[in-house]
Amino acid sequence: VQLQASGGGSVQAGESLRLACAASEHTFGDYAAGWFRQAPEKEREFVAAIDWSGAATLHAGPVKGRFTISRDNAQNTVYLQMNSLKPEDTAVYYCAARLYKIATMSSDFASWGQGTQVTVSS
């Protein structure tokens, strides 16, 4: 499956952004999806994941309560709503997909989007 991430930008601390990840296949409902991020000179880290149905979600500790992952299988799209953004959220955000089961390790995901830059200034 091919993925296209969008919605990044430059905001002030405390503001919100919504990222979107559009999939190329109408069978996207068979795929679990995840968001990861990579800041300069840091390892790629897990942000959030959602199972194929949307019933199960996982969020990393640093974003829990501020970010929410969701999906619309009719639109073949996964979203990441990011509220109360902080400067430490600045990174390139990547969406990823794998068949069926939810996961949190980047090595578990076979398909990746191109990344979208999020910059949060204080």
Coordinates of C-alpha atoms in Angstrom, one line a residue, residues 7-101:
G7 CA -1.0 18.4 7.3
G8 CA 2.3 19.4 8.8
G9 CA 3.3 23.0 9.3
S10 CA 4.8 25.6 11.6
V11 CA 2.8 26.6 14.7
Q12 CA 3.2 28.2 18.1
A13 CA 3.3 26.2 21.3
G14 CA -0.1 25.4 22.5
E15 CA -1.7 25.3 19.0
S16 CA -3.0 22.3 17.1
L17 CA -2.5 20.5 13.9
R18 CA -4.1 17.5 12.2
L19 CA -2.1 15.2 10.1
A20 CA -3.6 13.0 7.5
C21 CA -2.3 9.8 5.9
A22 CA -4.1 8.8 2.7
A23 CA -3.7 5.2 1.4
S24 CA -3.8 4.2 -2.2
E25 CA -5.7 1.0 -1.7
H26 CA -9.4 0.5 -1.1
T27 CA -8.5 -2.5 1.1
F28 CA -6.9 -0.1 3.6
G29 CA -9.4 -1.3 6.1
D30 CA -7.3 -4.5 6.3
Y31 CA -4.3 -2.6 7.6
A32 CA -3.3 -1.3 11.0
A33 CA -1.6 2.1 10.9
G34 CA 0.8 4.1 12.9
W35 CA 2.5 7.4 13.2
F36 CA 6.2 7.8 14.0
R37 CA 8.4 10.9 14.3
Q38 CA 12.0 11.7 13.9
A39 CA 13.7 14.8 15.3
P40 CA 17.1 16.0 14.0
E41 CA 19.9 13.8 15.2
K42 CA 17.4 11.5 17.1
E43 CA 16.1 8.0 16.5
R44 CA 12.7 7.5 14.9
E45 CA 10.2 7.0 17.7
F46 CA 6.7 5.7 18.0
V47 CA 3.8 8.2 18.4
A48 CA 0.5 6.4 18.0
A49 CA -1.1 3.3 16.4
I50 CA -4.5 2.1 15.5
D51 CA -5.8 -1.3 14.5
W52 CA -7.6 -2.1 11.2
S53 CA -11.1 -1.4 12.7
G54 CA -10.3 1.7 14.7
A55 CA -11.4 -0.1 17.9
A56 CA -7.9 -0.3 19.4
T57 CA -5.4 2.6 19.7
L58 CA -2.1 3.1 21.4
H59 CA -0.4 6.4 22.2
A60 CA 3.2 7.0 23.4
G61 CA 3.6 8.4 26.9
P62 CA 4.9 11.9 25.8
V63 CA 1.8 12.5 23.6
K64 CA -0.9 10.7 25.6
G65 CA -3.8 13.1 26.4
R66 CA -2.6 15.6 23.7
F67 CA -2.6 13.5 20.5
T68 CA -5.3 11.3 19.1
I69 CA -5.1 8.8 16.3
S70 CA -8.2 7.9 14.3
R71 CA -9.2 6.5 10.9
D72 CA -11.9 6.7 8.3
N73 CA -11.8 3.5 6.3
A74 CA -14.4 4.8 3.8
Q75 CA -11.8 7.6 2.9
N76 CA -8.8 5.3 3.3
T77 CA -7.3 7.8 5.6
V78 CA -5.7 7.8 9.1
Y79 CA -5.5 11.0 11.1
L80 CA -3.4 12.3 14.0
Q81 CA -5.0 15.2 15.9
M82 CA -2.2 17.0 17.8
N83 CA -3.3 19.5 20.5
S84 CA -1.3 21.5 23.0
L85 CA 1.8 21.2 20.8
K86 CA 5.2 21.7 22.5
P87 CA 8.5 22.6 21.0
E88 CA 9.7 19.1 21.7
D89 CA 7.1 17.8 19.3
T90 CA 9.1 19.3 16.4
A91 CA 10.0 16.5 14.0
V92 CA 9.3 14.9 10.7
Y93 CA 6.1 12.8 11.2
Y94 CA 5.8 9.5 9.2
C95 CA 2.7 7.3 8.8
A96 CA 3.1 3.6 8.3
A97 CA 0.9 0.6 7.7
R98 CA 0.9 -3.2 8.2
L99 CA -1.7 -5.9 7.7
Y100 CA -4.2 -6.4 10.5
K101 CA -2.5 -6.3 13.9

